[in-house]
């Protein structure tokens, strides 16, 4: 879209520049009893068409407040509240 709150970037990747678009979601992200208000979502147009179509949340929603724990063996994740 052309909305004012949409950020567009051209970032280097694999020897080329790819286009990235990000904006706050229109609703909150709720994972169990954790509610993250309107996290930032991002889409990148990768040169490899097999990688396109992904909508990536990334880790920006978890900065400063949470630690993300990923269990690669069983393909699951969890959140822990970070100490302040």
PDB file of N, CA, C and O in Angstrom:
ATOM      1  N   UNK A   1       0.811  -1.187   0.000  1.00  0.00           N
ATOM      2  CA  UNK A   1       0.000   0.000   0.000  1.00  0.00           C
ATOM      3  C   UNK A   1       0.853   1.250   0.000  1.00  0.00           C
ATOM      4  O   UNK A   1       2.073   1.197   0.072  1.00  0.00           O
ATOM      5  N   UNK A   2       0.196   2.357  -0.035  1.00  0.00           N
ATOM      6  CA  UNK A   2       0.875   3.649  -0.013  1.00  0.00           C
ATOM      7  C   UNK A   2       0.614   4.381   1.301  1.00  0.00           C
ATOM      8  O   UNK A   2       0.831   5.576   1.392  1.00  0.00           O
ATOM      9  N   UNK A   3       0.145   3.670   2.316  1.00  0.00           N
ATOM     10  CA  UNK A   3      -0.167   4.294   3.583  1.00  0.00           C
ATOM     11  C   UNK A   3       1.072   4.970   4.157  1.00  0.00           C
ATOM     12  O   UNK A   3       2.190   4.499   4.008  1.00  0.00           O
ATOM     13  N   UNK A   4       0.862   6.047   4.884  1.00  0.00           N
ATOM     14  CA  UNK A   4       1.956   6.826   5.432  1.00  0.00           C
ATOM     15  C   UNK A   4       2.746   6.037   6.483  1.00  0.00           C
ATOM     16  O   UNK A   4       3.939   6.247   6.636  1.00  0.00           O
ATOM     17  N   UNK A   5       2.108   5.108   7.181  1.00  0.00           N
ATOM     18  CA  UNK A   5       2.787   4.372   8.246  1.00  0.00           C
ATOM     19  C   UNK A   5       3.529   3.131   7.745  1.00  0.00           C
ATOM     20  O   UNK A   5       4.077   2.375   8.534  1.00  0.00           O
ATOM     21  N   UNK A   6       3.581   2.922   6.443  1.00  0.00           N
ATOM     22  CA  UNK A   6       4.314   1.798   5.864  1.00  0.00           C
ATOM     23  C   UNK A   6       5.744   2.243   5.576  1.00  0.00           C
ATOM     24  O   UNK A   6       5.968   3.230   4.888  1.00  0.00           O
ATOM     25  N   UNK A   7       6.714   1.500   6.133  1.00  0.00           N
ATOM     26  CA  UNK A   7       8.135   1.812   5.897  1.00  0.00           C
ATOM     27  C   UNK A   7       8.658   0.919   4.784  1.00  0.00           C
ATOM     28  O   UNK A   7       8.396  -0.278   4.768  1.00  0.00           O
ATOM     29  N   UNK A   8       9.386   1.505   3.866  1.00  0.00           N
ATOM     30  CA  UNK A   8       9.968   0.760   2.749  1.00  0.00           C
ATOM     31  C   UNK A   8      11.478   0.918   2.789  1.00  0.00           C
ATOM     32  O   UNK A   8      11.979   2.015   3.012  1.00  0.00           O
ATOM     33  N   UNK A   9      12.194  -0.187   2.581  1.00  0.00           N
ATOM     34  CA  UNK A   9      13.654  -0.175   2.577  1.00  0.00           C
ATOM     35  C   UNK A   9      14.177  -0.999   1.419  1.00  0.00           C
ATOM     36  O   UNK A   9      13.516  -1.918   0.948  1.00  0.00           O
ATOM     37  N   UNK A  10      15.377  -0.679   0.995  1.00  0.00           N
ATOM     38  CA  UNK A  10      16.117  -1.492   0.038  1.00  0.00           C
ATOM     39  C   UNK A  10      17.360  -1.959   0.783  1.00  0.00           C
ATOM     40  O   UNK A  10      18.187  -1.146   1.184  1.00  0.00           O
ATOM     41  N   UNK A  11      17.465  -3.274   1.007  1.00  0.00           N
ATOM     42  CA  UNK A  11      18.541  -3.799   1.840  1.00  0.00           C
ATOM     43  C   UNK A  11      19.390  -4.809   1.057  1.00  0.00           C
ATOM     44  O   UNK A  11      18.873  -5.544   0.230  1.00  0.00           O
ATOM     45  N   UNK A  12      20.708  -4.846   1.320  1.00  0.00           N
ATOM     46  CA  UNK A  12      21.568  -5.790   0.611  1.00  0.00           C
ATOM     47  C   UNK A  12      21.360  -7.218   1.101  1.00  0.00           C
ATOM     48  O   UNK A  12      21.227  -7.460   2.298  1.00  0.00           O
ATOM     49  N   UNK A  13      21.291  -8.155   0.171  1.00  0.00           N
ATOM     50  CA  UNK A  13      21.152  -9.576   0.500  1.00  0.00           C
ATOM     51  C   UNK A  13      21.635 -10.400  -0.681  1.00  0.00           C
ATOM     52  O   UNK A  13      21.174 -10.211  -1.802  1.00  0.00           O
ATOM     53  N   UNK A  14      22.556 -11.311  -0.438  1.00  0.00           N
ATOM     54  CA  UNK A  14      23.053 -12.230  -1.465  1.00  0.00           C
ATOM     55  C   UNK A  14      23.573 -11.489  -2.703  1.00  0.00           C
ATOM     56  O   UNK A  14      23.336 -11.892  -3.834  1.00  0.00           O
ATOM     57  N   UNK A  15      24.246 -10.376  -2.497  1.00  0.00           N
ATOM     58  CA  UNK A  15      24.847  -9.654  -3.609  1.00  0.00           C
ATOM     59  C   UNK A  15      23.884  -8.781  -4.396  1.00  0.00           C
ATOM     60  O   UNK A  15      24.267  -8.165  -5.373  1.00  0.00           O
ATOM     61  N   UNK A  16      22.632  -8.730  -3.997  1.00  0.00           N
ATOM     62  CA  UNK A  16      21.615  -7.885  -4.637  1.00  0.00           C
ATOM     63  C   UNK A  16      20.958  -7.019  -3.581  1.00  0.00           C
ATOM     64  O   UNK A  16      21.185  -7.198  -2.388  1.00  0.00           O
ATOM     65  N   UNK A  17      20.113  -6.122  -4.013  1.00  0.00           N
ATOM     66  CA  UNK A  17      19.285  -5.367  -3.077  1.00  0.00           C
ATOM     67  C   UNK A  17      17.869  -5.906  -3.166  1.00  0.00           C
ATOM     68  O   UNK A  17      17.357  -6.146  -4.257  1.00  0.00           O
ATOM     69  N   UNK A  18      17.252  -6.128  -2.014  1.00  0.00           N
ATOM     70  CA  UNK A  18      15.870  -6.609  -1.963  1.00  0.00           C
ATOM     71  C   UNK A  18      15.009  -5.524  -1.328  1.00  0.00           C
ATOM     72  O   UNK A  18      15.491  -4.703  -0.555  1.00  0.00           O
ATOM     73  N   UNK A  19      13.742  -5.528  -1.704  1.00  0.00           N
ATOM     74  CA  UNK A  19      12.801  -4.540  -1.184  1.00  0.00           C
ATOM     75  C   UNK A  19      12.091  -5.100   0.043  1.00  0.00           C
ATOM     76  O   UNK A  19      11.599  -6.223   0.032  1.00  0.00           O
ATOM     77  N   UNK A  20      12.035  -4.299   1.083  1.00  0.00           N
ATOM     78  CA  UNK A  20      11.411  -4.702   2.336  1.00  0.00           C
ATOM     79  C   UNK A  20      10.325  -3.684   2.699  1.00  0.00           C
ATOM     80  O   UNK A  20      10.526  -2.485   2.546  1.00  0.00           O
ATOM     81  N   UNK A  21       9.196  -4.186   3.161  1.00  0.00           N
ATOM     82  CA  UNK A  21       8.068  -3.339   3.557  1.00  0.00           C
ATOM     83  C   UNK A  21       7.654  -3.762   4.952  1.00  0.00           C
ATOM     84  O   UNK A  21       7.528  -4.949   5.240  1.00  0.00           O
ATOM     85  N   UNK A  22       7.453  -2.790   5.854  1.00  0.00           N
ATOM     86  CA  UNK A  22       7.010  -3.142   7.207  1.00  0.00           C
ATOM     87  C   UNK A  22       6.054  -2.092   7.756  1.00  0.00           C
ATOM     88  O   UNK A  22       6.117  -0.925   7.385  1.00  0.00           O
ATOM     89  N   UNK A  23       5.187  -2.554   8.647  1.00  0.00           N
ATOM     90  CA  UNK A  23       4.215  -1.679   9.298  1.00  0.00           C
ATOM     91  C   UNK A  23       3.654  -2.384  10.525  1.00  0.00           C
ATOM     92  O   UNK A  23       3.753  -3.608  10.643  1.00  0.00           O
ATOM     93  N   UNK A  24       3.057  -1.604  11.407  1.00  0.00           N
ATOM     94  CA  UNK A  24       2.388  -2.200  12.564  1.00  0.00           C
ATOM     95  C   UNK A  24       1.163  -2.957  12.091  1.00  0.00           C
ATOM     96  O   UNK A  24       0.474  -2.530  11.167  1.00  0.00           O
ATOM     97  N   UNK A  25       0.890  -4.081  12.744  1.00  0.00           N
ATOM     98  CA  UNK A  25      -0.309  -4.838  12.389  1.00  0.00           C
ATOM     99  C   UNK A  25      -1.545  -4.065  12.845  1.00  0.00           C
ATOM    100  O   UNK A  25      -1.451  -3.154  13.675  1.00  0.00           O
ATOM    101  N   UNK A  26      -2.677  -4.445  12.338  1.00  0.00           N
ATOM    102  CA  UNK A  26      -3.916  -3.774  12.703  1.00  0.00           C
ATOM    103  C   UNK A  26      -4.526  -4.355  13.969  1.00  0.00           C
ATOM    104  O   UNK A  26      -5.488  -3.806  14.494  1.00  0.00           O
ATOM    105  N   UNK A  27      -3.971  -5.462  14.454  1.00  0.00           N
ATOM    106  CA  UNK A  27      -4.494  -6.062  15.679  1.00  0.00           C
ATOM    107  C   UNK A  27      -3.337  -6.562  16.543  1.00  0.00           C
ATOM    108  O   UNK A  27      -2.187  -6.590  16.117  1.00  0.00           O
ATOM    109  N   UNK A  28      -3.648  -6.951  17.748  1.00  0.00           N
ATOM    110  CA  UNK A  28      -2.655  -7.418  18.701  1.00  0.00           C
ATOM    111  C   UNK A  28      -2.289  -8.873  18.440  1.00  0.00           C
ATOM    112  O   UNK A  28      -3.067  -9.633  17.867  1.00  0.00           O
ATOM    113  N   UNK A  29      -1.088  -9.254  18.877  1.00  0.00           N
ATOM    114  CA  UNK A  29      -0.629 -10.637  18.819  1.00  0.00           C
ATOM    115  C   UNK A  29      -0.815 -11.229  20.212  1.00  0.00           C
ATOM    116  O   UNK A  29      -0.328 -10.675  21.197  1.00  0.00           O
ATOM    117  N   UNK A  30      -1.546 -12.337  20.293  1.00  0.00           N
ATOM    118  CA  UNK A  30      -1.778 -12.988  21.576  1.00  0.00           C
ATOM    119  C   UNK A  30      -1.234 -14.404  21.501  1.00  0.00           C
ATOM    120  O   UNK A  30      -1.642 -15.195  20.649  1.00  0.00           O
ATOM    121  N   UNK A  31      -0.281 -14.710  22.378  1.00  0.00           N
ATOM    122  CA  UNK A  31       0.321 -16.036  22.488  1.00  0.00           C
ATOM    123  C   UNK A  31       0.101 -16.508  23.924  1.00  0.00           C
ATOM    124  O   UNK A  31       0.780 -16.035  24.837  1.00  0.00           O
ATOM    125  N   UNK A  32      -0.847 -17.406  24.123  1.00  0.00           N
ATOM    126  CA  UNK A  32      -1.175 -17.828  25.489  1.00  0.00           C
ATOM    127  C   UNK A  32      -1.677 -16.637  26.282  1.00  0.00           C
ATOM    128  O   UNK A  32      -2.609 -15.962  25.863  1.00  0.00           O
ATOM    129  N   UNK A  33      -1.026 -16.334  27.396  1.00  0.00           N
ATOM    130  CA  UNK A  33      -1.454 -15.181  28.198  1.00  0.00           C
ATOM    131  C   UNK A  33      -0.608 -13.939  27.926  1.00  0.00           C
ATOM    132  O   UNK A  33      -0.682 -12.962  28.657  1.00  0.00           O
ATOM    133  N   UNK A  34       0.191 -13.965  26.849  1.00  0.00           N
ATOM    134  CA  UNK A  34       1.024 -12.821  26.465  1.00  0.00           C
ATOM    135  C   UNK A  34       0.323 -12.054  25.345  1.00  0.00           C
ATOM    136  O   UNK A  34      -0.052 -12.630  24.333  1.00  0.00           O
ATOM    137  N   UNK A  35       0.148 -10.765  25.584  1.00  0.00           N
ATOM    138  CA  UNK A  35      -0.478  -9.906  24.567  1.00  0.00           C
ATOM    139  C   UNK A  35       0.534  -8.833  24.162  1.00  0.00           C
ATOM    140  O   UNK A  35       1.019  -8.080  24.997  1.00  0.00           O
ATOM    141  N   UNK A  36       0.856  -8.793  22.876  1.00  0.00           N
ATOM    142  CA  UNK A  36       1.769  -7.782  22.344  1.00  0.00           C
ATOM    143  C   UNK A  36       0.945  -6.882  21.436  1.00  0.00           C
ATOM    144  O   UNK A  36       0.357  -7.333  20.459  1.00  0.00           O
ATOM    145  N   UNK A  37       0.894  -5.623  21.814  1.00  0.00           N
ATOM    146  CA  UNK A  37       0.032  -4.692  21.089  1.00  0.00           C
ATOM    147  C   UNK A  37       0.601  -4.348  19.723  1.00  0.00           C
ATOM    148  O   UNK A  37       1.720  -3.859  19.605  1.00  0.00           O
ATOM    149  N   UNK A  38      -0.163  -4.624  18.711  1.00  0.00           N
ATOM    150  CA  UNK A  38       0.119  -4.267  17.318  1.00  0.00           C
ATOM    151  C   UNK A  38       1.598  -4.402  16.940  1.00  0.00           C
ATOM    152  O   UNK A  38       2.275  -3.415  16.671  1.00  0.00           O
ATOM    153  N   UNK A  39       2.115  -5.627  16.877  1.00  0.00           N
ATOM    154  CA  UNK A  39       3.531  -5.811  16.529  1.00  0.00           C
ATOM    155  C   UNK A  39       3.822  -5.418  15.082  1.00  0.00           C
ATOM    156  O   UNK A  39       2.919  -5.347  14.252  1.00  0.00           O
ATOM    157  N   UNK A  40       5.080  -5.169  14.802  1.00  0.00           N
ATOM    158  CA  UNK A  40       5.514  -4.819  13.447  1.00  0.00           C
ATOM    159  C   UNK A  40       5.622  -6.084  12.605  1.00  0.00           C
ATOM    160  O   UNK A  40       6.211  -7.072  13.021  1.00  0.00           O
ATOM    161  N   UNK A  41       5.025  -6.070  11.423  1.00  0.00           N
ATOM    162  CA  UNK A  41       5.119  -7.167  10.463  1.00  0.00           C
ATOM    163  C   UNK A  41       5.960  -6.700   9.282  1.00  0.00           C
ATOM    164  O   UNK A  41       5.947  -5.530   8.934  1.00  0.00           O
ATOM    165  N   UNK A  42       6.660  -7.641   8.663  1.00  0.00           N
ATOM    166  CA  UNK A  42       7.559  -7.278   7.571  1.00  0.00           C
ATOM    167  C   UNK A  42       7.419  -8.268   6.425  1.00  0.00           C
ATOM    168  O   UNK A  42       7.205  -9.453   6.634  1.00  0.00           O
ATOM    169  N   UNK A  43       7.529  -7.751   5.206  1.00  0.00           N
ATOM    170  CA  UNK A  43       7.561  -8.590   4.011  1.00  0.00           C
ATOM    171  C   UNK A  43       8.769  -8.165   3.181  1.00  0.00           C
ATOM    172  O   UNK A  43       9.008  -6.983   2.973  1.00  0.00           O
ATOM    173  N   UNK A  44       9.532  -9.141   2.723  1.00  0.00           N
ATOM    174  CA  UNK A  44      10.694  -8.871   1.875  1.00  0.00           C
ATOM    175  C   UNK A  44      10.536  -9.621   0.564  1.00  0.00           C
ATOM    176  O   UNK A  44      10.189 -10.794   0.557  1.00  0.00           O
ATOM    177  N   UNK A  45      10.758  -8.930  -0.543  1.00  0.00           N
ATOM    178  CA  UNK A  45      10.738  -9.559  -1.863  1.00  0.00           C
ATOM    179  C   UNK A  45      12.120 -10.120  -2.147  1.00  0.00           C
ATOM    180  O   UNK A  45      13.033  -9.391  -2.533  1.00  0.00           O
ATOM    181  N   UNK A  46      12.302 -11.428  -1.937  1.00  0.00           N
ATOM    182  CA  UNK A  46      13.593 -12.068  -2.152  1.00  0.00           C
ATOM    183  C   UNK A  46      13.785 -12.396  -3.629  1.00  0.00           C
ATOM    184  O   UNK A  46      12.822 -12.677  -4.338  1.00  0.00           O
ATOM    185  N   UNK A  47      15.056 -12.393  -4.115  1.00  0.00           N
ATOM    186  CA  UNK A  47      15.301 -12.711  -5.530  1.00  0.00           C
ATOM    187  C   UNK A  47      14.960 -14.161  -5.866  1.00  0.00           C
ATOM    188  O   UNK A  47      14.633 -14.471  -6.999  1.00  0.00           O
ATOM    189  N   UNK A  48      15.013 -15.050  -4.899  1.00  0.00           N
ATOM    190  CA  UNK A  48      14.654 -16.458  -5.101  1.00  0.00           C
ATOM    191  C   UNK A  48      13.151 -16.602  -4.891  1.00  0.00           C
ATOM    192  O   UNK A  48      12.650 -16.417  -3.788  1.00  0.00           O
ATOM    193  N   UNK A  49      12.413 -16.922  -5.931  1.00  0.00           N
ATOM    194  CA  UNK A  49      10.946 -16.981  -5.841  1.00  0.00           C
ATOM    195  C   UNK A  49      10.458 -18.007  -4.823  1.00  0.00           C
ATOM    196  O   UNK A  49       9.339 -17.900  -4.320  1.00  0.00           O
ATOM    197  N   UNK A  50      11.270 -19.001  -4.471  1.00  0.00           N
ATOM    198  CA  UNK A  50      10.878 -19.973  -3.449  1.00  0.00           C
ATOM    199  C   UNK A  50      10.773 -19.336  -2.064  1.00  0.00           C
ATOM    200  O   UNK A  50      10.123 -19.885  -1.181  1.00  0.00           O
ATOM    201  N   UNK A  51      11.420 -18.193  -1.874  1.00  0.00           N
ATOM    202  CA  UNK A  51      11.392 -17.530  -0.576  1.00  0.00           C
ATOM    203  C   UNK A  51      10.310 -16.461  -0.482  1.00  0.00           C
ATOM    204  O   UNK A  51      10.066 -15.928   0.598  1.00  0.00           O
ATOM    205  N   UNK A  52       9.675 -16.103  -1.583  1.00  0.00           N
ATOM    206  CA  UNK A  52       8.632 -15.074  -1.554  1.00  0.00           C
ATOM    207  C   UNK A  52       7.345 -15.619  -0.955  1.00  0.00           C
ATOM    208  O   UNK A  52       7.125 -16.811  -0.885  1.00  0.00           O
ATOM    209  N   UNK A  53       6.508 -14.718  -0.522  1.00  0.00           N
ATOM    210  CA  UNK A  53       5.229 -15.117   0.062  1.00  0.00           C
ATOM    211  C   UNK A  53       5.283 -15.231   1.574  1.00  0.00           C
ATOM    212  O   UNK A  53       4.276 -15.462   2.219  1.00  0.00           O
ATOM    213  N   UNK A  54       6.461 -15.051   2.164  1.00  0.00           N
ATOM    214  CA  UNK A  54       6.580 -15.128   3.615  1.00  0.00           C
ATOM    215  C   UNK A  54       6.192 -13.788   4.230  1.00  0.00           C
ATOM    216  O   UNK A  54       6.567 -12.735   3.750  1.00  0.00           O
ATOM    217  N   UNK A  55       5.453 -13.835   5.296  1.00  0.00           N
ATOM    218  CA  UNK A  55       5.165 -12.648   6.108  1.00  0.00           C
ATOM    219  C   UNK A  55       5.887 -12.894   7.424  1.00  0.00           C
ATOM    220  O   UNK A  55       5.544 -13.794   8.180  1.00  0.00           O
ATOM    221  N   UNK A  56       6.912 -12.113   7.697  1.00  0.00           N
ATOM    222  CA  UNK A  56       7.808 -12.390   8.805  1.00  0.00           C
ATOM    223  C   UNK A  56       7.535 -11.434   9.956  1.00  0.00           C
ATOM    224  O   UNK A  56       7.556 -10.218   9.776  1.00  0.00           O
ATOM    225  N   UNK A  57       7.283 -11.992  11.126  1.00  0.00           N
ATOM    226  CA  UNK A  57       7.096 -11.156  12.308  1.00  0.00           C
ATOM    227  C   UNK A  57       8.438 -10.653  12.811  1.00  0.00           C
ATOM    228  O   UNK A  57       8.571  -9.530  13.233  1.00  0.00           O
ATOM    229  N   UNK A  58       9.470 -11.474  12.750  1.00  0.00           N
ATOM    230  CA  UNK A  58      10.773 -11.078  13.266  1.00  0.00           C
ATOM    231  C   UNK A  58      10.759 -10.993  14.787  1.00  0.00           C
ATOM    232  O   UNK A  58       9.829 -11.443  15.441  1.00  0.00           O
ATOM    233  N   UNK A  59      11.782 -10.395  15.363  1.00  0.00           N
ATOM    234  CA  UNK A  59      11.853 -10.348  16.804  1.00  0.00           C
ATOM    235  C   UNK A  59      11.597  -8.971  17.394  1.00  0.00           C
ATOM    236  O   UNK A  59      11.683  -8.791  18.602  1.00  0.00           O
ATOM    237  N   UNK A  60      11.271  -7.991  16.590  1.00  0.00           N
ATOM    238  CA  UNK A  60      11.055  -6.635  17.094  1.00  0.00           C
ATOM    239  C   UNK A  60       9.939  -6.574  18.135  1.00  0.00           C
ATOM    240  O   UNK A  60      10.021  -5.807  19.087  1.00  0.00           O
ATOM    241  N   UNK A  61       8.930  -7.388  17.995  1.00  0.00           N
ATOM    242  CA  UNK A  61       7.812  -7.370  18.953  1.00  0.00           C
ATOM    243  C   UNK A  61       8.249  -7.804  20.345  1.00  0.00           C
ATOM    244  O   UNK A  61       7.596  -7.496  21.335  1.00  0.00           O
ATOM    245  N   UNK A  62       9.365  -8.505  20.442  1.00  0.00           N
ATOM    246  CA  UNK A  62       9.802  -9.069  21.712  1.00  0.00           C
ATOM    247  C   UNK A  62      10.935  -8.271  22.364  1.00  0.00           C
ATOM    248  O   UNK A  62      11.355  -8.588  23.468  1.00  0.00           O
ATOM    249  N   UNK A  63      11.455  -7.242  21.690  1.00  0.00           N
ATOM    250  CA  UNK A  63      12.564  -6.445  22.231  1.00  0.00           C
ATOM    251  C   UNK A  63      12.228  -5.951  23.630  1.00  0.00           C
ATOM    252  O   UNK A  63      11.105  -5.531  23.903  1.00  0.00           O
ATOM    253  N   UNK A  64      13.206  -5.968  24.480  1.00  0.00           N
ATOM    254  CA  UNK A  64      13.158  -5.378  25.815  1.00  0.00           C
ATOM    255  C   UNK A  64      12.234  -6.069  26.814  1.00  0.00           C
ATOM    256  O   UNK A  64      12.412  -5.904  28.011  1.00  0.00           O
ATOM    257  N   UNK A  65      11.251  -6.803  26.376  1.00  0.00           N
ATOM    258  CA  UNK A  65      10.295  -7.381  27.315  1.00  0.00           C
ATOM    259  C   UNK A  65      10.340  -8.896  27.415  1.00  0.00           C
ATOM    260  O   UNK A  65       9.959  -9.447  28.445  1.00  0.00           O
ATOM    261  N   UNK A  66      10.766  -9.572  26.354  1.00  0.00           N
ATOM    262  CA  UNK A  66      10.691 -11.032  26.333  1.00  0.00           C
ATOM    263  C   UNK A  66      11.978 -11.664  25.824  1.00  0.00           C
ATOM    264  O   UNK A  66      12.718 -11.055  25.069  1.00  0.00           O
ATOM    265  N   UNK A  67      12.195 -12.883  26.251  1.00  0.00           N
ATOM    266  CA  UNK A  67      13.248 -13.722  25.698  1.00  0.00           C
ATOM    267  C   UNK A  67      12.547 -14.823  24.920  1.00  0.00           C
ATOM    268  O   UNK A  67      11.647 -15.491  25.457  1.00  0.00           O
ATOM    269  N   UNK A  68      12.901 -14.994  23.655  1.00  0.00           N
ATOM    270  CA  UNK A  68      12.293 -16.029  22.827  1.00  0.00           C
ATOM    271  C   UNK A  68      13.152 -17.286  22.938  1.00  0.00           C
ATOM    272  O   UNK A  68      14.362 -17.236  22.750  1.00  0.00           O
ATOM    273  N   UNK A  69      12.523 -18.400  23.263  1.00  0.00           N
ATOM    274  CA  UNK A  69      13.210 -19.676  23.394  1.00  0.00           C
ATOM    275  C   UNK A  69      12.723 -20.576  22.268  1.00  0.00           C
ATOM    276  O   UNK A  69      11.521 -20.811  22.132  1.00  0.00           O
ATOM    277  N   UNK A  70      13.661 -21.053  21.449  1.00  0.00           N
ATOM    278  CA  UNK A  70      13.302 -21.907  20.316  1.00  0.00           C
ATOM    279  C   UNK A  70      13.901 -23.292  20.504  1.00  0.00           C
ATOM    280  O   UNK A  70      15.092 -23.430  20.731  1.00  0.00           O
ATOM    281  N   UNK A  71      13.073 -24.302  20.410  1.00  0.00           N
ATOM    282  CA  UNK A  71      13.487 -25.701  20.523  1.00  0.00           C
ATOM    283  C   UNK A  71      13.494 -26.296  19.115  1.00  0.00           C
ATOM    284  O   UNK A  71      12.457 -26.691  18.587  1.00  0.00           O
ATOM    285  N   UNK A  72      14.692 -26.329  18.481  1.00  0.00           N
ATOM    286  CA  UNK A  72      14.801 -26.807  17.110  1.00  0.00           C
ATOM    287  C   UNK A  72      14.536 -28.304  16.995  1.00  0.00           C
ATOM    288  O   UNK A  72      14.046 -28.772  15.967  1.00  0.00           O
ATOM    289  N   UNK A  73      14.844 -29.060  18.035  1.00  0.00           N
ATOM    290  CA  UNK A  73      14.652 -30.505  17.978  1.00  0.00           C
ATOM    291  C   UNK A  73      13.173 -30.861  17.837  1.00  0.00           C
ATOM    292  O   UNK A  73      12.797 -31.726  17.046  1.00  0.00           O
ATOM    293  N   UNK A  74      12.310 -30.177  18.592  1.00  0.00           N
ATOM    294  CA  UNK A  74      10.878 -30.491  18.565  1.00  0.00           C
ATOM    295  C   UNK A  74      10.048 -29.408  17.868  1.00  0.00           C
ATOM    296  O   UNK A  74       8.825 -29.430  17.914  1.00  0.00           O
ATOM    297  N   UNK A  75      10.743 -28.432  17.242  1.00  0.00           N
ATOM    298  CA  UNK A  75      10.084 -27.398  16.447  1.00  0.00           C
ATOM    299  C   UNK A  75       8.981 -26.674  17.216  1.00  0.00           C
ATOM    300  O   UNK A  75       7.828 -26.631  16.812  1.00  0.00           O
ATOM    301  N   UNK A  76       9.363 -26.078  18.346  1.00  0.00           N
ATOM    302  CA  UNK A  76       8.418 -25.323  19.171  1.00  0.00           C
ATOM    303  C   UNK A  76       9.150 -24.134  19.787  1.00  0.00           C
ATOM    304  O   UNK A  76      10.372 -24.072  19.777  1.00  0.00           O
ATOM    305  N   UNK A  77       8.394 -23.177  20.293  1.00  0.00           N
ATOM    306  CA  UNK A  77       9.020 -22.023  20.919  1.00  0.00           C
ATOM    307  C   UNK A  77       8.215 -21.583  22.125  1.00  0.00           C
ATOM    308  O   UNK A  77       7.068 -21.970  22.320  1.00  0.00           O
ATOM    309  N   UNK A  78       8.829 -20.749  22.935  1.00  0.00           N
ATOM    310  CA  UNK A  78       8.164 -20.202  24.105  1.00  0.00           C
ATOM    311  C   UNK A  78       8.689 -18.808  24.374  1.00  0.00           C
ATOM    312  O   UNK A  78       9.670 -18.361  23.778  1.00  0.00           O
ATOM    313  N   UNK A  79       8.024 -18.111  25.264  1.00  0.00           N
ATOM    314  CA  UNK A  79       8.419 -16.773  25.657  1.00  0.00           C
ATOM    315  C   UNK A  79       8.655 -16.719  27.152  1.00  0.00           C
ATOM    316  O   UNK A  79       7.911 -17.338  27.913  1.00  0.00           O
ATOM    317  N   UNK A  80       9.661 -15.987  27.580  1.00  0.00           N
ATOM    318  CA  UNK A  80       9.910 -15.736  28.996  1.00  0.00           C
ATOM    319  C   UNK A  80      10.006 -14.242  29.185  1.00  0.00           C
ATOM    320  O   UNK A  80      10.599 -13.533  28.365  1.00  0.00           O
ATOM    321  N   UNK A  81       9.401 -13.739  30.238  1.00  0.00           N
ATOM    322  CA  UNK A  81       9.474 -12.301  30.538  1.00  0.00           C
ATOM    323  C   UNK A  81      10.890 -11.974  30.985  1.00  0.00           C
ATOM    324  O   UNK A  81      11.457 -12.631  31.846  1.00  0.00           O
ATOM    325  N   UNK A  82      11.499 -10.974  30.352  1.00  0.00           N
ATOM    326  CA  UNK A  82      12.870 -10.593  30.675  1.00  0.00           C
ATOM    327  C   UNK A  82      12.914  -9.842  31.996  1.00  0.00           C
ATOM    328  O   UNK A  82      11.996  -9.070  32.308  1.00  0.00           O
ATOM    329  N   UNK A  83      13.960 -10.060  32.763  1.00  0.00           N
ATOM    330  CA  UNK A  83      14.165  -9.319  34.008  1.00  0.00           C
ATOM    331  C   UNK A  83      14.504  -7.881  33.668  1.00  0.00           C
ATOM    332  O   UNK A  83      15.231  -7.618  32.730  1.00  0.00           O
ATOM    333  N   UNK A  84      14.003  -6.975  34.456  1.00  0.00           N
ATOM    334  CA  UNK A  84      14.310  -5.553  34.232  1.00  0.00           C
ATOM    335  C   UNK A  84      15.003  -4.984  35.427  1.00  0.00           C
ATOM    336  O   UNK A  84      14.942  -5.419  36.489  1.00  0.00           O
TER     337      UNK A  84
END
